[in-house]
XYZ file of C-alpha atoms in Angstrom:
412
model
C 111.409 124.771 71.071
C 108.233 122.986 69.846
C 104.958 123.368 71.685
C 102.232 120.777 70.938
C 98.571 121.305 71.906
C 95.997 118.522 71.835
C 92.453 119.837 72.310
C 89.375 117.763 72.874
C 91.129 114.835 74.588
C 88.667 112.007 74.920
C 89.053 109.566 77.791
C 86.952 106.410 77.924
C 86.311 104.896 81.343
C 84.182 101.781 80.923
C 80.658 102.741 79.876
C 81.263 106.419 80.733
C 82.751 108.847 78.278
C 83.938 112.201 79.518
C 85.080 114.964 77.238
C 87.402 117.631 78.333
C 90.129 119.821 76.907
C 93.552 118.864 78.251
C 96.348 121.196 77.272
C 99.920 120.054 77.773
C 103.251 121.173 76.414
C 105.995 118.834 75.156
C 109.232 120.784 75.168
C 111.409 118.853 72.796
C 112.347 115.184 73.065
C 114.242 115.714 76.322
C 111.076 116.882 78.115
C 108.900 113.998 76.929
C 109.106 112.379 80.339
C 107.767 115.420 82.099
C 104.853 115.668 79.649
C 104.147 111.947 80.202
C 104.093 112.420 83.991
C 101.731 115.367 83.537
C 99.377 113.277 81.479
C 99.418 110.425 83.925
C 98.647 112.839 86.782
C 95.598 114.033 84.861
C 94.530 110.466 84.199
C 95.019 109.580 87.842
C 92.509 112.181 88.864
C 89.860 110.814 86.579
C 87.318 108.389 87.921
C 88.040 104.666 87.564
C 86.168 102.538 84.998
C 82.466 102.023 85.904
C 80.066 99.333 84.891
C 76.363 98.870 85.122
C 76.685 95.614 87.001
C 78.995 96.906 89.810
C 76.009 97.655 92.046
C 74.828 94.069 91.917
C 78.147 92.423 92.536
C 78.165 90.225 95.603
C 80.747 88.044 97.299
C 79.984 84.595 98.640
C 81.862 82.394 101.004
C 82.178 79.573 98.471
C 81.628 81.458 95.230
C 82.495 79.850 91.940
C 84.312 82.862 90.456
C 87.501 84.563 91.459
C 87.462 86.662 94.593
C 84.010 85.307 95.519
C 82.271 86.682 92.441
C 78.960 85.173 91.527
C 78.130 83.396 88.304
C 76.296 86.471 87.010
C 79.362 88.548 87.245
C 81.320 86.446 84.875
C 85.017 87.021 84.252
C 85.958 90.750 84.265
C 87.460 92.012 80.990
C 91.142 92.648 81.005
C 92.366 96.155 80.738
C 95.640 97.737 79.796
C 98.276 98.194 82.515
C 97.576 101.684 83.723
C 97.896 103.267 87.142
C 94.700 104.871 88.420
C 95.945 104.976 91.982
C 96.348 108.105 94.027
C 99.628 109.300 95.513
C 98.144 110.883 98.656
C 95.368 109.920 101.130
C 91.981 111.585 100.898
C 91.770 114.867 102.773
C 89.532 115.525 105.707
C 86.450 117.704 105.206
C 87.728 120.502 107.494
C 90.804 120.740 105.195
C 88.855 121.210 101.992
C 87.671 124.641 100.910
C 84.015 124.881 99.727
C 82.839 127.696 97.500
C 79.731 128.819 99.312
C 79.180 131.692 96.849
C 77.429 129.246 94.500
C 73.963 128.151 95.649
C 73.353 124.590 96.713
C 71.114 122.953 94.196
C 70.797 119.220 94.556
C 71.178 117.090 91.405
C 68.289 114.749 90.532
C 68.788 111.122 89.989
C 68.104 111.462 86.218
C 70.602 114.256 85.874
C 73.187 112.299 87.860
C 72.744 109.231 85.674
C 73.070 111.270 82.427
C 76.295 112.727 83.687
C 77.204 116.088 85.092
C 79.998 118.534 84.093
C 83.416 117.846 85.483
C 83.246 120.921 87.731
C 79.981 119.743 89.196
C 80.325 116.142 90.250
C 77.558 114.224 92.037
C 78.337 114.423 95.753
C 77.635 110.998 97.321
C 77.896 110.490 101.071
C 78.477 107.108 102.762
C 78.958 106.675 106.494
C 79.916 103.859 108.821
C 82.058 102.660 111.718
C 84.707 101.020 109.503
C 86.230 99.052 112.393
C 88.862 96.505 111.292
C 88.618 97.929 107.768
C 88.216 94.956 105.337
C 87.230 94.076 101.782
C 83.515 94.396 102.572
C 83.988 98.077 103.486
C 86.097 98.683 100.379
C 83.538 97.024 98.086
C 80.752 99.150 99.561
C 82.738 102.315 98.933
C 83.569 101.142 95.469
C 79.904 100.710 94.629
C 79.145 104.169 96.049
C 81.885 105.657 93.905
C 80.584 104.055 90.783
C 76.909 104.917 91.264
C 77.077 107.726 88.716
C 79.477 108.672 85.863
C 80.902 111.668 87.720
C 80.919 110.991 91.477
C 82.690 112.723 94.333
C 82.584 110.347 97.340
C 82.423 111.704 100.837
C 82.802 109.197 103.712
C 81.708 109.873 107.230
C 83.332 107.993 110.127
C 81.658 108.019 113.559
C 83.685 108.837 116.572
C 84.439 106.480 119.489
C 81.950 108.147 121.787
C 79.020 107.776 119.392
C 79.904 104.236 118.382
C 80.380 103.011 121.992
C 77.024 104.488 122.987
C 74.955 103.261 120.093
C 76.750 100.078 118.776
C 79.443 98.882 121.133
C 83.109 98.739 121.779
C 85.502 98.906 118.862
C 88.840 97.199 118.244
C 90.391 100.227 116.518
C 90.123 103.729 117.955
C 88.652 106.631 115.935
C 92.053 107.908 114.661
C 92.990 104.502 113.340
C 89.634 104.223 111.592
C 89.950 107.668 110.093
C 93.353 106.769 108.732
C 92.164 103.433 107.333
C 89.307 105.095 105.364
C 91.612 107.905 104.183
C 93.810 105.392 102.353
C 90.977 103.749 100.445
C 91.397 104.473 96.761
C 87.666 105.249 96.188
C 87.393 107.962 98.835
C 87.660 111.634 97.937
C 86.983 113.185 101.301
C 86.622 112.032 104.893
C 84.323 113.544 107.520
C 85.522 112.998 111.042
C 83.074 112.670 113.950
C 80.223 112.042 111.602
C 76.701 112.209 113.029
C 74.734 109.121 113.775
C 71.576 110.446 112.171
C 71.861 112.715 109.151
C 70.202 116.068 109.588
C 69.187 118.585 106.816
C 71.819 120.992 108.157
C 74.591 118.409 107.786
C 73.461 117.583 104.276
C 73.436 121.225 103.256
C 76.793 121.938 104.873
C 78.541 119.290 102.868
C 76.244 119.796 99.783
C 75.310 116.115 99.618
C 73.202 114.912 96.670
C 72.754 111.267 97.572
C 73.390 109.019 100.538
C 74.747 105.468 99.792
C 74.088 102.508 102.058
C 72.770 98.959 101.835
C 68.999 98.739 101.585
C 68.576 96.698 104.818
C 66.800 98.776 107.516
C 69.323 99.984 110.043
C 67.587 100.112 113.447
C 69.438 102.200 115.982
C 69.039 105.166 118.334
C 65.378 104.408 118.925
C 64.464 104.314 115.176
C 63.509 101.371 113.077
C 65.573 102.784 110.205
C 67.957 105.710 110.536
C 67.855 106.277 106.789
C 64.072 106.374 106.551
C 63.842 110.168 106.087
C 66.595 109.984 103.433
C 64.708 107.402 101.532
C 61.477 109.453 101.758
C 63.412 112.475 100.392
C 64.605 110.516 97.329
C 68.229 110.880 98.276
C 68.980 107.250 99.014
C 71.185 105.215 96.650
C 71.240 101.542 97.669
C 74.390 99.379 97.540
C 74.874 95.617 98.109
C 76.439 94.073 101.212
C 79.367 91.679 100.697
C 78.420 88.310 101.955
C 80.818 86.339 104.029
C 82.887 89.095 105.486
C 82.172 91.631 108.266
C 83.790 93.055 111.315
C 81.620 90.785 113.529
C 82.771 87.699 111.516
C 86.426 88.611 112.004
C 85.924 89.139 115.782
C 84.112 85.840 115.977
C 87.008 84.003 114.335
C 89.446 85.545 116.856
C 87.246 84.646 119.873
C 86.682 81.164 118.540
C 90.424 80.521 118.214
C 91.440 82.638 121.207
C 93.993 80.142 122.534
C 95.682 79.845 119.175
C 96.175 83.604 118.828
C 97.143 84.057 122.467
C 99.891 81.487 122.095
C 100.945 83.050 118.776
C 101.344 86.504 120.377
C 103.133 85.073 123.373
C 105.668 83.489 121.014
C 106.092 86.883 119.229
C 107.173 88.571 122.478
C 103.952 89.963 123.934
C 103.663 89.675 127.681
C 100.791 87.964 129.488
C 99.860 91.327 130.954
C 99.542 92.913 127.552
C 97.335 89.988 126.445
C 95.368 90.005 129.659
C 96.264 86.344 130.230
C 96.387 84.992 133.762
C 99.491 83.325 135.258
C 98.040 79.828 135.043
C 96.930 80.307 131.418
C 100.344 81.629 130.543
C 102.049 78.447 131.935
C 99.439 76.323 130.194
C 100.152 78.021 126.834
C 103.880 77.538 127.318
C 103.370 73.910 128.212
C 101.156 73.426 125.142
C 103.805 75.048 123.012
C 106.446 72.606 124.318
C 104.193 69.656 123.743
C 103.538 70.808 120.182
C 107.283 71.143 119.638
C 107.840 67.605 120.969
C 105.025 66.340 118.646
C 106.578 68.113 115.759
C 109.977 66.528 116.500
C 108.437 63.087 116.817
C 106.607 63.659 113.577
C 109.901 64.674 111.914
C 111.651 61.608 113.315
C 108.863 59.341 112.071
C 109.093 60.883 108.574
C 112.903 60.474 108.539
C 112.600 56.859 109.829
C 110.127 56.158 107.131
C 112.492 57.573 104.543
C 115.337 55.459 106.054
C 113.287 52.236 106.028
C 112.255 52.951 102.452
C 115.913 53.392 101.450
C 116.865 50.159 103.295
C 114.109 48.294 101.529
C 115.229 49.554 98.190
C 118.834 48.548 98.963
C 117.748 45.143 100.274
C 115.696 44.529 97.071
C 118.845 45.384 95.045
C 120.982 43.039 97.216
C 118.463 40.222 96.879
C 118.403 40.646 93.127
C 122.206 40.637 93.019
C 122.331 37.577 95.251
C 119.844 35.723 93.030
C 121.931 36.534 90.010
C 125.101 35.324 91.692
C 123.418 32.200 93.055
C 122.178 31.284 89.580
C 125.679 31.760 88.289
C 127.076 29.663 91.157
C 124.546 26.837 90.613
C 125.330 26.793 86.923
C 129.066 26.555 87.473
C 128.456 23.761 90.064
C 126.286 21.767 87.741
C 128.787 22.268 84.952
C 131.475 20.769 87.116
C 129.622 18.145 89.234
C 126.428 17.508 87.238
C 125.485 14.216 85.405
C 127.259 15.385 82.335
C 129.811 17.470 84.080
C 133.478 17.724 83.676
C 134.143 15.713 86.849
C 132.294 12.623 85.491
C 134.342 12.682 82.419
C 137.481 12.953 84.391
C 136.512 9.955 86.559
C 135.656 7.887 83.486
C 138.970 8.620 81.958
C 140.781 7.854 85.252
C 138.771 4.633 85.729
C 139.616 3.386 82.226
C 143.290 4.038 82.780
C 143.212 2.322 86.190
C 141.437 -0.742 84.795
C 143.847 -0.954 81.933
C 146.808 -0.670 84.318
C 145.702 -3.335 86.854
C 144.142 -5.895 84.399
C 146.432 -9.025 83.691
C 147.843 -9.462 80.275
C 145.697 -11.809 78.167
C 147.144 -14.675 76.102
C 146.613 -14.916 72.414
C 143.126 -15.855 71.364
C 144.443 -19.111 69.784
C 145.385 -20.613 73.135
C 142.812 -23.178 74.223
C 143.864 -23.408 77.866
C 142.785 -19.887 78.896
C 139.295 -18.492 78.976
C 138.681 -14.800 78.635
C 136.992 -13.255 81.549
C 133.777 -11.477 80.664
C 134.652 -8.510 82.809
C 137.850 -7.495 84.522
C 138.015 -7.967 88.236
C 140.591 -7.379 90.914
C 140.870 -7.720 94.682
C 141.087 -4.650 96.812
C 144.600 -4.183 98.122
C 143.305 -4.027 101.669
C 142.385 -7.710 101.490
C 144.900 -10.255 102.930
C 143.869 -12.940 100.525
C 145.658 -13.393 97.244
C 143.648 -13.242 94.106
C 142.678 -16.607 92.604
C 144.841 -17.785 89.799
C 142.446 -20.416 88.433
C 138.832 -21.501 88.676
C 139.824 -24.231 91.132
C 141.415 -21.866 93.492
C 138.411 -19.539 93.205
C 136.154 -22.320 94.453
C 138.402 -23.146 97.358
C 138.502 -19.606 98.559
C 134.777 -18.823 98.505
C 134.978 -17.559 102.032
C 137.407 -14.794 100.980
C 135.917 -11.334 100.508
C 136.357 -10.277 96.955
C 134.983 -7.302 95.158
C 134.357 -7.143 91.500
C 134.129 -3.775 89.928
C 132.268 -3.400 86.786
C 131.403 -0.316 84.805
C 127.809 -0.424 85.899
C 128.743 -0.625 89.602
C 131.259 2.144 89.194
C 128.561 4.328 87.651
């Protein structure tokens, strides 16, 4: 068995450097996994990385950077893949034991900024309603957690009774709001039924060093600013509000698109009674839903018809191109057969020559003086009743007869 001890373990967390002695035992190679889990558990209890610019980080609706970060924030530096998350929700204040034997001595702002011992963290308190817990709440708590190098964040959540009296009705009840804050990674302790105005007795009971909230005066309960006495005592630590997100904004979106969300929940199986929807509105929503389905079907049919027409056009273009190619081939073959220099003309010429040779009379020898050679062969059509002339005299007597002379020019 080999036991290894590593004293003076140094852990860097952003700009903060905390020194502590962490003793752990690694029992052989087989127990390395257990030692690793022990080390990760110690690292998980350390505070997350901090930065001097976290307090000034804002979120805009149309910010240029990722997650609504401003241009001054820049791109955050990448860090190694390490789990800083907690495995359990934050405990309630009445479940945490406080050592009252030690006197309550508040830490000054300079001492808190320089860094306090690990066994004496700076106790920062932040309170609120935290209805519909959103990223704006989480960012405010993150800023409160990173105010000082060694911070213990206590979050107070007001009850339904106080909230309904001083601010108005909430969407979530107090138990749901307690549970939401408990599961925020930056919270170390949750105070249920927190007071609306902080008293010296409450601050001493929870040994609070600083109170974190945005610097905008919060007028309520007959006071222009409920944190005025905290600011005068030098215990106020300002944080920045996250622009573009708030509980009121979320409720405004829901109210603005009430019909859309009512129809959505009716589709998901909620009854009209649960949604507080009248009978007429219920039927109207159902009718609108059917109309939307019909519109969607029509739109789908239009898209499919467009695709079909496009396919038909493509095929018709292909057919036209093929027809043009075949027509060119057909015209070429036709001209090759029946054109001016086609095969049919040559065949007719050959047949004509043979025919003329066959029907022409035999000529006497060229020495005979009694016969004159005809300049061009001629014959009478067989349909004529007249006999062909045998001599020039007979040709003159039969001028009334219809004769046809065929020459090569006329044939052409």
